mmCIF file of C-alpha atoms in Angstrom:
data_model
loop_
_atom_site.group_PDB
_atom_site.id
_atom_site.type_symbol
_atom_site.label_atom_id
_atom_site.label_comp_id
_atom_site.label_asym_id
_atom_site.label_seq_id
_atom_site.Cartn_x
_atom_site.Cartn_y
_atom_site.Cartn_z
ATOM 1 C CA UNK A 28 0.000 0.000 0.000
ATOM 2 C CA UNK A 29 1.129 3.337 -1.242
ATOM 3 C CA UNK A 30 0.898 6.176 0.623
ATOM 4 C CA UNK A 31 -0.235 9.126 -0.960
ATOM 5 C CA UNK A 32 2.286 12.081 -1.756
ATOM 6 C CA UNK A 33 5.167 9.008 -1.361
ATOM 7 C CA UNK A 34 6.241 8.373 -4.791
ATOM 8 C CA UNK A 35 7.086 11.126 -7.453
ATOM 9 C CA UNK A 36 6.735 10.399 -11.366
ATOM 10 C CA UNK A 37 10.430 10.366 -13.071
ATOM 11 C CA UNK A 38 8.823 13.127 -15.743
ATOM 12 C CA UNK A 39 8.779 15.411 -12.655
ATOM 13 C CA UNK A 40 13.006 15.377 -13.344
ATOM 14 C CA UNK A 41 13.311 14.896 -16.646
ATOM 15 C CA UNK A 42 13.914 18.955 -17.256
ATOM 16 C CA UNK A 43 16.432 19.598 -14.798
ATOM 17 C CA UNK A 44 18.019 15.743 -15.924
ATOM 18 C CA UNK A 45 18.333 17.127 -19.676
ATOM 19 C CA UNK A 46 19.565 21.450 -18.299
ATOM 20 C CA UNK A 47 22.032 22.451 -19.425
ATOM 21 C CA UNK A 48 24.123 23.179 -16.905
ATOM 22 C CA UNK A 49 27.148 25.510 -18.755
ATOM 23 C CA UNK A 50 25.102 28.392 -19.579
ATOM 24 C CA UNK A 51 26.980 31.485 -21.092
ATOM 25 C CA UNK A 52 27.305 34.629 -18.546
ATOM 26 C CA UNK A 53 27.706 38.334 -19.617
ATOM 27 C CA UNK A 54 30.924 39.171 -19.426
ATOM 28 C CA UNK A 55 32.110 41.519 -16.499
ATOM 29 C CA UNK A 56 34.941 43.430 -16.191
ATOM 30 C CA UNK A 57 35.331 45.370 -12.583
ATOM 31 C CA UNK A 58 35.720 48.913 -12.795
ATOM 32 C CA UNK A 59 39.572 49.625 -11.987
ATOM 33 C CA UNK A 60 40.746 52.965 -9.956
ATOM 34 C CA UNK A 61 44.104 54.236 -9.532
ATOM 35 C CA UNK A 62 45.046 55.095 -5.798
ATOM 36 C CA UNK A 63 43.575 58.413 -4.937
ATOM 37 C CA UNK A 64 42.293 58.717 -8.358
ATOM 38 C CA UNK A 65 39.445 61.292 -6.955
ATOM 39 C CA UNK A 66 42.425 63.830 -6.293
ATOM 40 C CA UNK A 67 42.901 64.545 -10.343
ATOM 41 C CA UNK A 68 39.414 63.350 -10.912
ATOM 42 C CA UNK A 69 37.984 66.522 -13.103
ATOM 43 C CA UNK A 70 35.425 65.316 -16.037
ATOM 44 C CA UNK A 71 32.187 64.552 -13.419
ATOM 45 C CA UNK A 72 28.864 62.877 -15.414
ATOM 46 C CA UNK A 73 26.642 65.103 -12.526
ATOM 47 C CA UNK A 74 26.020 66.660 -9.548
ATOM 48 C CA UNK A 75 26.300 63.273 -7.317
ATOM 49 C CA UNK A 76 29.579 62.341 -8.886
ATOM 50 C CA UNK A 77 31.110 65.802 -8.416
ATOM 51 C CA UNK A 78 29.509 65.546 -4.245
ATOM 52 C CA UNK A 79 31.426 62.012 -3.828
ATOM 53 C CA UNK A 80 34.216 63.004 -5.101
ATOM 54 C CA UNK A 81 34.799 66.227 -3.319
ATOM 55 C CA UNK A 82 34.077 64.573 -0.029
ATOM 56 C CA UNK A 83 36.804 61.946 -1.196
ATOM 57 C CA UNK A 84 38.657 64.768 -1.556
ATOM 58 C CA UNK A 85 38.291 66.816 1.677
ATOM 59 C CA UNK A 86 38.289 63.446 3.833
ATOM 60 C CA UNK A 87 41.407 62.897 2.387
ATOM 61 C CA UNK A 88 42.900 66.249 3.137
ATOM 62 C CA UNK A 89 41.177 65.871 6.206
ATOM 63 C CA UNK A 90 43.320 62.609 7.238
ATOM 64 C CA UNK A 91 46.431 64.457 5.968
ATOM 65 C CA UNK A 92 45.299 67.414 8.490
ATOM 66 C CA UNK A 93 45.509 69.982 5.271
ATOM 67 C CA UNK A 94 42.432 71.152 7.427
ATOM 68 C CA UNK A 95 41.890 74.420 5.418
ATOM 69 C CA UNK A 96 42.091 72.911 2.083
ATOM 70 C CA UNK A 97 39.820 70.366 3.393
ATOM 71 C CA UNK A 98 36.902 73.208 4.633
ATOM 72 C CA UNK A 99 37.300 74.609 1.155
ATOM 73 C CA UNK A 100 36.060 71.091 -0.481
ATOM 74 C CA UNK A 101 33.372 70.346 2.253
ATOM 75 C CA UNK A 102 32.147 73.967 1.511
ATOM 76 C CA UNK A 103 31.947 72.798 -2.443
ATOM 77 C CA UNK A 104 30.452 69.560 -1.575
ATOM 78 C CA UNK A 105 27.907 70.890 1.171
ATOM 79 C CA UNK A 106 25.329 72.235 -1.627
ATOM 80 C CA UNK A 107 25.767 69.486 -3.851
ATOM 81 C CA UNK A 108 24.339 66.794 -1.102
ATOM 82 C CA UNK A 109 20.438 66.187 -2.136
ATOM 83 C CA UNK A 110 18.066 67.528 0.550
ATOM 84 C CA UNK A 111 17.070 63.753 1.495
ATOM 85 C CA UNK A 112 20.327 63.042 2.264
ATOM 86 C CA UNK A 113 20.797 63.977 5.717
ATOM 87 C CA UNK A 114 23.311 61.632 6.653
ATOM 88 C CA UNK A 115 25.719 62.617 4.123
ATOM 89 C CA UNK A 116 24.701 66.377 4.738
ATOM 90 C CA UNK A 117 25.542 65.819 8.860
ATOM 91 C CA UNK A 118 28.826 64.019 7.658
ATOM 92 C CA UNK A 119 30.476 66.764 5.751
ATOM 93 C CA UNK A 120 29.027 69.308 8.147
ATOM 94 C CA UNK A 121 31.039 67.180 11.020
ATOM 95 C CA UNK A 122 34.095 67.276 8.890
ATOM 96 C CA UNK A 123 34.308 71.198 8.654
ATOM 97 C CA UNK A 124 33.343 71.144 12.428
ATOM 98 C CA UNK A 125 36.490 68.997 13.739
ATOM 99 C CA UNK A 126 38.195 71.450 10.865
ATOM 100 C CA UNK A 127 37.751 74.281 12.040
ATOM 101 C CA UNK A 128 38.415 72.612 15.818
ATOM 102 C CA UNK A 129 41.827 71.705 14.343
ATOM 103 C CA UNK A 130 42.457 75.173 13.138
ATOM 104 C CA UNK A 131 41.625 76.513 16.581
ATOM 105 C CA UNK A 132 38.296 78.489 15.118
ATOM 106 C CA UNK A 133 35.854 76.861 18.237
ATOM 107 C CA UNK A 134 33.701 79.620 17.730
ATOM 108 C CA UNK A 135 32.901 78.829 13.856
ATOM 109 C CA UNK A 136 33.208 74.864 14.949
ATOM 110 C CA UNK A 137 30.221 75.937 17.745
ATOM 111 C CA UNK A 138 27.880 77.612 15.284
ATOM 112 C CA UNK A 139 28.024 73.996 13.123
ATOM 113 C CA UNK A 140 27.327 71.852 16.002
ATOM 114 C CA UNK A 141 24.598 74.156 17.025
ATOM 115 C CA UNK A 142 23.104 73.777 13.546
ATOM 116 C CA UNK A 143 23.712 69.783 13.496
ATOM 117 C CA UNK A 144 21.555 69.871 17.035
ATOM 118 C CA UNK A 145 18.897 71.644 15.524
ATOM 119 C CA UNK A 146 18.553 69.798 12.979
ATOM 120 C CA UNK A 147 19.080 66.199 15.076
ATOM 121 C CA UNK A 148 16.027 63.746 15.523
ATOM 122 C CA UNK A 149 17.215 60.659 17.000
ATOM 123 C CA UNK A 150 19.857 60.042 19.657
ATOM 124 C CA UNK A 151 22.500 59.183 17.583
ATOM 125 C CA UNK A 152 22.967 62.280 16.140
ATOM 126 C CA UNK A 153 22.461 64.371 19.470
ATOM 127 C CA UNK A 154 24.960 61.704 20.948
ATOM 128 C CA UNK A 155 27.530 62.749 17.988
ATOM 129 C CA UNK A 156 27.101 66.444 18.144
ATOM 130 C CA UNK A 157 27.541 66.523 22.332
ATOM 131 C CA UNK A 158 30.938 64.463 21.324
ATOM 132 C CA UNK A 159 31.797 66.972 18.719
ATOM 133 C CA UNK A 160 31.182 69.503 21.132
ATOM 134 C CA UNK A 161 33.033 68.001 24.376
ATOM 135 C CA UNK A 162 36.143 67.753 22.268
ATOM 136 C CA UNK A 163 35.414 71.608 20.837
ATOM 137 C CA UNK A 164 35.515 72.696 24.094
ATOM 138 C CA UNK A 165 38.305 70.559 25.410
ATOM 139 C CA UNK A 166 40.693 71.715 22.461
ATOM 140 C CA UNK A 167 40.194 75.468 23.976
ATOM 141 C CA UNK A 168 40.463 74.597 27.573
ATOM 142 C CA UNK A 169 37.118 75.069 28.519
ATOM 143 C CA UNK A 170 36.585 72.770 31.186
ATOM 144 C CA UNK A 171 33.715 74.087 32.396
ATOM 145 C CA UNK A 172 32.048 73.789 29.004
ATOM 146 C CA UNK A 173 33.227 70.548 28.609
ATOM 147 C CA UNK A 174 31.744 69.140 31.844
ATOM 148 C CA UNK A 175 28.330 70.218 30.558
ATOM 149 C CA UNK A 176 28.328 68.492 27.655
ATOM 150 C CA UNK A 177 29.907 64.981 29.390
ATOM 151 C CA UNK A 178 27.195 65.963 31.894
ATOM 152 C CA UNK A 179 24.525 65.306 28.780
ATOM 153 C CA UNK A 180 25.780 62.369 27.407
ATOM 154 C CA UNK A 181 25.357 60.642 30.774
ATOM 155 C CA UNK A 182 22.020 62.234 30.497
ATOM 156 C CA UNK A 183 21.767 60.308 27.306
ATOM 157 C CA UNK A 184 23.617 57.370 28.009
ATOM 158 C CA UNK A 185 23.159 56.840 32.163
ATOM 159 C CA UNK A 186 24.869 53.107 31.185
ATOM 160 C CA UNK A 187 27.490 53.859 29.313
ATOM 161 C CA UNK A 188 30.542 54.181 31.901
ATOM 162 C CA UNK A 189 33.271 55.522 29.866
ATOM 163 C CA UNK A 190 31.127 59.064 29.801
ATOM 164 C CA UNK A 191 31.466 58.849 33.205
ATOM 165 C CA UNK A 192 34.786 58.115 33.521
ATOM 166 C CA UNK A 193 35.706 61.280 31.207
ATOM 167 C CA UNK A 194 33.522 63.625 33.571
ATOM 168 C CA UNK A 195 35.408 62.194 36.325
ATOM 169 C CA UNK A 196 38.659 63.112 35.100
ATOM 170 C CA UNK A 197 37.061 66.776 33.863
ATOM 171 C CA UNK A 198 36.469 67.591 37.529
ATOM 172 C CA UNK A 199 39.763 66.302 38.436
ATOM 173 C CA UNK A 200 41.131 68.401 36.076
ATOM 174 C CA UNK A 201 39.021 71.264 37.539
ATOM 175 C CA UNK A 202 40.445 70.739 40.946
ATOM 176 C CA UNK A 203 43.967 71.560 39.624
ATOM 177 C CA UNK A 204 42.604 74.331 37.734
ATOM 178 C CA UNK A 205 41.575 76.200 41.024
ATOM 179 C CA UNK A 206 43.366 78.991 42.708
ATOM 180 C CA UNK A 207 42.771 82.060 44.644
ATOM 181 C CA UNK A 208 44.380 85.545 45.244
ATOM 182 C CA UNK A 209 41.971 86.880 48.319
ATOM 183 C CA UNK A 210 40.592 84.870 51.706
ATOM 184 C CA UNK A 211 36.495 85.531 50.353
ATOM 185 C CA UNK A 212 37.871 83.599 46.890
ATOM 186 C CA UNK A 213 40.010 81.438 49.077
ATOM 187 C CA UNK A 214 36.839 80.471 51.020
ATOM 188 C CA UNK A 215 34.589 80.049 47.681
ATOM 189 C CA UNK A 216 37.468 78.086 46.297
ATOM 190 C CA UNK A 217 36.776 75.582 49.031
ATOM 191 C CA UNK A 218 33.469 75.194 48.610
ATOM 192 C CA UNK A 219 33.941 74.451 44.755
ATOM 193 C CA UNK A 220 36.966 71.893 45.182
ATOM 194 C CA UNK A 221 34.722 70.251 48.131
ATOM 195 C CA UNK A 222 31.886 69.855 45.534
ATOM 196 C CA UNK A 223 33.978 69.105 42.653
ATOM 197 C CA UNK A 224 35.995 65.987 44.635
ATOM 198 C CA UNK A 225 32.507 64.864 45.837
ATOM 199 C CA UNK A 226 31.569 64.626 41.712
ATOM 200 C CA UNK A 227 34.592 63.157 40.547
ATOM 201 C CA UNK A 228 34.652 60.117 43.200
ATOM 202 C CA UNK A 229 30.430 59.807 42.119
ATOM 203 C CA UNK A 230 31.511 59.440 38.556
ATOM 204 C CA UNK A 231 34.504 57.189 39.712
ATOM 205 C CA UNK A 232 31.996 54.806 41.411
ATOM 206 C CA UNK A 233 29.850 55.448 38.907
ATOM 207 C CA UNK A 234 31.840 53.943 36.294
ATOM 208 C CA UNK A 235 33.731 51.447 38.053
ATOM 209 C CA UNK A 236 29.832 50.360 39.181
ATOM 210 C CA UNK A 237 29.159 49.640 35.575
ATOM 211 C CA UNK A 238 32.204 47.799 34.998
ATOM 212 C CA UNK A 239 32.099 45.693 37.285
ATOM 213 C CA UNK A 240 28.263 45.043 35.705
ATOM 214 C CA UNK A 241 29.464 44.665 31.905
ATOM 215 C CA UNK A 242 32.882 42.782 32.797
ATOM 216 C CA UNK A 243 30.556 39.535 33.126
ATOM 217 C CA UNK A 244 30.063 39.499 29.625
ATOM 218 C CA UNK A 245 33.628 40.824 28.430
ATOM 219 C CA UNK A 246 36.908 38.703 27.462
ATOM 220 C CA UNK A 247 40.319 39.147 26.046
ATOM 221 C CA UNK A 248 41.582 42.879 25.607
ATOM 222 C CA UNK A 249 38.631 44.615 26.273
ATOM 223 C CA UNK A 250 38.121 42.733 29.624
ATOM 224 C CA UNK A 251 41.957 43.866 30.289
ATOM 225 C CA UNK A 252 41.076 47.430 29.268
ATOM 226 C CA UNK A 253 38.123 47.136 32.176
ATOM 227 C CA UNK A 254 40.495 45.452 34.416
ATOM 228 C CA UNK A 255 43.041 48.291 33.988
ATOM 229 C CA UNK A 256 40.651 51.298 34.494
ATOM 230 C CA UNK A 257 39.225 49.760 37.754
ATOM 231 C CA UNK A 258 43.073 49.669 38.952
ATOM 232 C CA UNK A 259 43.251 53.467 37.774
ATOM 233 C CA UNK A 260 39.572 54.029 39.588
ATOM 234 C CA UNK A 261 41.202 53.025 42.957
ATOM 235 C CA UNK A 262 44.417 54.852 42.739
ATOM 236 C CA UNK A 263 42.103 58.026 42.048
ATOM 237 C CA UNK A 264 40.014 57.038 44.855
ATOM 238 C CA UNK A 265 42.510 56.945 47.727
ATOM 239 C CA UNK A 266 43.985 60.380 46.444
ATOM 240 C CA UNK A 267 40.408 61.911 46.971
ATOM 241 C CA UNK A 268 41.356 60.599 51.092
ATOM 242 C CA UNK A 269 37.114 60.605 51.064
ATOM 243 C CA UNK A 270 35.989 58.496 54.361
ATOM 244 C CA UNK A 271 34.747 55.182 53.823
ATOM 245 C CA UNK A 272 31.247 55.739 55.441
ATOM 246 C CA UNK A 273 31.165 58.678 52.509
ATOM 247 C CA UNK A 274 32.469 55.914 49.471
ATOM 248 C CA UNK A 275 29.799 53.380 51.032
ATOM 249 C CA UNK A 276 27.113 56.207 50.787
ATOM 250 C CA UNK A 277 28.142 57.517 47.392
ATOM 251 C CA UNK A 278 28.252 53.724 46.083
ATOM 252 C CA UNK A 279 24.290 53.315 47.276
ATOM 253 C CA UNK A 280 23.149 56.285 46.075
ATOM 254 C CA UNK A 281 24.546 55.708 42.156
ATOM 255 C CA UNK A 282 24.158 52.110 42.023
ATOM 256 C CA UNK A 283 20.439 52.288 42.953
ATOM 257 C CA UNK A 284 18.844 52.303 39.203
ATOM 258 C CA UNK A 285 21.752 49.738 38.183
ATOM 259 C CA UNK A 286 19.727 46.450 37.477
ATOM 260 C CA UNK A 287 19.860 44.198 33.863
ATOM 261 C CA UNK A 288 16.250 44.657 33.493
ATOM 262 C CA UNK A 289 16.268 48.909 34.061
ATOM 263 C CA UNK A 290 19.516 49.211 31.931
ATOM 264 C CA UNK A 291 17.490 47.366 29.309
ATOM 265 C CA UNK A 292 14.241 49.131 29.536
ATOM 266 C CA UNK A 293 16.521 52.481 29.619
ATOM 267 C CA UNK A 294 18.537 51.940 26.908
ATOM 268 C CA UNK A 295 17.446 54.886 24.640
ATOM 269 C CA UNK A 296 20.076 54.384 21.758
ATOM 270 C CA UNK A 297 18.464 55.132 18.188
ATOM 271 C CA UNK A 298 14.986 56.442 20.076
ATOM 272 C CA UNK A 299 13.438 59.654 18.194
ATOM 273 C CA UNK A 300 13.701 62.971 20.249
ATOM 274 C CA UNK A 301 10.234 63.789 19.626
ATOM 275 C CA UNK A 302 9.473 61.088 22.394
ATOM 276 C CA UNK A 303 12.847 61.135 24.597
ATOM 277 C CA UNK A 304 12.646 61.818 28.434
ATOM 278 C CA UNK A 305 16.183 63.015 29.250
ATOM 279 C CA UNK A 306 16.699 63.723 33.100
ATOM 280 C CA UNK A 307 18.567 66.246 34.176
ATOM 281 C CA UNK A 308 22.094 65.350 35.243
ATOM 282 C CA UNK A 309 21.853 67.495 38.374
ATOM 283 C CA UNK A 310 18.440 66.320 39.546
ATOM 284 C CA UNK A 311 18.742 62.409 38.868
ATOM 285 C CA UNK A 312 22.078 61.899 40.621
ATOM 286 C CA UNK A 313 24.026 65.021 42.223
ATOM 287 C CA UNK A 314 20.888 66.367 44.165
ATOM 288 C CA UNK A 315 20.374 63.498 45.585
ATOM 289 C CA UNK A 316 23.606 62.788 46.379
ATOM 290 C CA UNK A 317 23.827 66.331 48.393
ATOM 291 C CA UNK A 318 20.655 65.582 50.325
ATOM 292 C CA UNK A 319 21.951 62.154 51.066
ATOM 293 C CA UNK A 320 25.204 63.323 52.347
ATOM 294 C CA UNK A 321 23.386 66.669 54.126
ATOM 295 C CA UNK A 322 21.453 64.006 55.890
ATOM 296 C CA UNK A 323 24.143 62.118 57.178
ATOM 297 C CA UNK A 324 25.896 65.056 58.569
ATOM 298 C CA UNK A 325 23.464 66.478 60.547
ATOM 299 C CA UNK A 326 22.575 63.140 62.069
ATOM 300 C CA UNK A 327 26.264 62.813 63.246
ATOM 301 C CA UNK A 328 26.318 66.629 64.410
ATOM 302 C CA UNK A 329 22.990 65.996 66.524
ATOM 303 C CA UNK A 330 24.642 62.687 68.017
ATOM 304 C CA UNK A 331 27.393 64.836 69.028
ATOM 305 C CA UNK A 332 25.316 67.345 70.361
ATOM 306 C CA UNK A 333 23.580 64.601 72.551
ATOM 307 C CA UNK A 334 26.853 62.778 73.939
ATOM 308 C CA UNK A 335 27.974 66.870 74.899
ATOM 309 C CA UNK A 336 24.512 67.211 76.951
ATOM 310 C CA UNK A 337 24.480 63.863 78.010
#
């Protein structure tokens, strides 16, 4: 007994039996190109030919850090880029930013990244412009500047712990920045450096919090890259000479919204502005911090208060 759909009729294979299997193909013959053949390159078919190859051109120049020459070949390929391509329009726009950062022009390199924000709609762009803009200000010695911009990327990115680990080194490099000519600036100094050191260790532990998270999951150099900045976390640590009691605290305070399952829900990379809830820096982690650490040291100055009466 047969059962049904088990046996095939040979005329079913017949065709492909009797194909021929050696079938002629078009000839093709890959289109050749000297090295750097887009520097001489002068007879373009159209507008899109003449755009590639003057961002060939400036990206070249670019890479050879001829950083004028390069602006002046961005600037020819900027209005050739179709409206619809934004991607190519924010990529030459970058490239004459970090020019113009190069050529120590931060306040042309400013009005650019302004314009790129404006015209940003997801968070990788706004993640690339606060970059481009960190490293502006950084060039020019603006720490200050610089700090706000790390300060929103962690914004952006609350998981992402080498952010943190460059604001912690920004208000380190604050710290030494600091110094004072009368005893009223001597006094404010304080203050600042107090609140500054406070910031730098949160970062630390921020940071060498999500290490220790992501480490799990990490092997071969990049697990010794990890390795080595939690070394470098705890030699910048001790220096700070912050009380233990005050690490512990800090440590509660920033790892409290580090779980797999927030960090996943969180994770805002790619998500449109339009429906982005960014926190402030200052209210999600620092106030807190302060009240935290307010709290703690007026219960030890009212438990020294009652051992005096007592």
């Amino acid at each position: 007994m047969e059962i049904f759909g088990s046996t095939f009729d040979d005329s079913v294979f017949e065709e492909s039996r009797n194909r021929d299997l050696f079938t002629d193909l078009p000839a093709y013959t890959p289109k050749t190109c000297e090295p750097e053949w887009f520097c001489h390159y002068e007879k373009f078919e159209d507008e899109l030919d003449e755009q590639k190859t003057m961002k060939f051109r400036a990206d070249l120049k670019y890479r050879k850090k001829q950083y004028q020459e390069a602006i002046d070949d961005y600037t020819v390929c900027l209005p050739l880029v179709p409206n619809n391509n934004l991607s190519m329009k924010r990529d030459v726009l970058e490239g004459m930013a970090r020019c113009y950062r190069h050529l120590g022009k931060s306040g042309q390199a400013l009005e650019i990244c302004e314009k790129l924000r404006n015209e940003a709609t997801n968070t990788c762009h706004l993640t690339c412009v606060l970059q481009l803009e960190q490293s502006i200000h950084e060039g020019c010695g603006d720490v200050m500047s610089s700090i706000s911009s790390l300060k929103q990327l962690c914004s952006v990115h609350p998981f992402n712990p080498w952010y943190w680990l460059n604001l912690a080194t920004s208000y380190q490099s604050l710290l030494e920045k600091n110094t004072s000519q009368t005893p009223q600036a001597f006094i404010q100094q304080q203050q600042e450096e107090k609140e500054a050191r406070l910031k730098a260790c949160m970062c630390f532990i921020r940071t060498r919090l999500l290490i220790e998270i992501l480490k799990i999951q990490q092997f071969s150099f990049i697990l010794e890259r990890s390795m080595k900045t939690l070394q470098a976390i705890e030699a910048s640590l001790q220096e700070m000479q912050l009380k233990e009691e005050t690490l512990r605290l800090i440590s509660k305070v920033m790892a409290e919204d580090l779980n797999p399952e927030k960090m996943r829900e969180e994770n805002q990379d790619g998500e449109g502005l339009s429906s982005l809830t960014i926190k402030d820096f200052e209210e999600r982690w620092w106030n807190k911090l302060h009240a935290c650490l307010l709290m703690k040291e007026n219960t030890v100055v009212s438990s020294d208060k009652e051992l005096e009466t007592g």
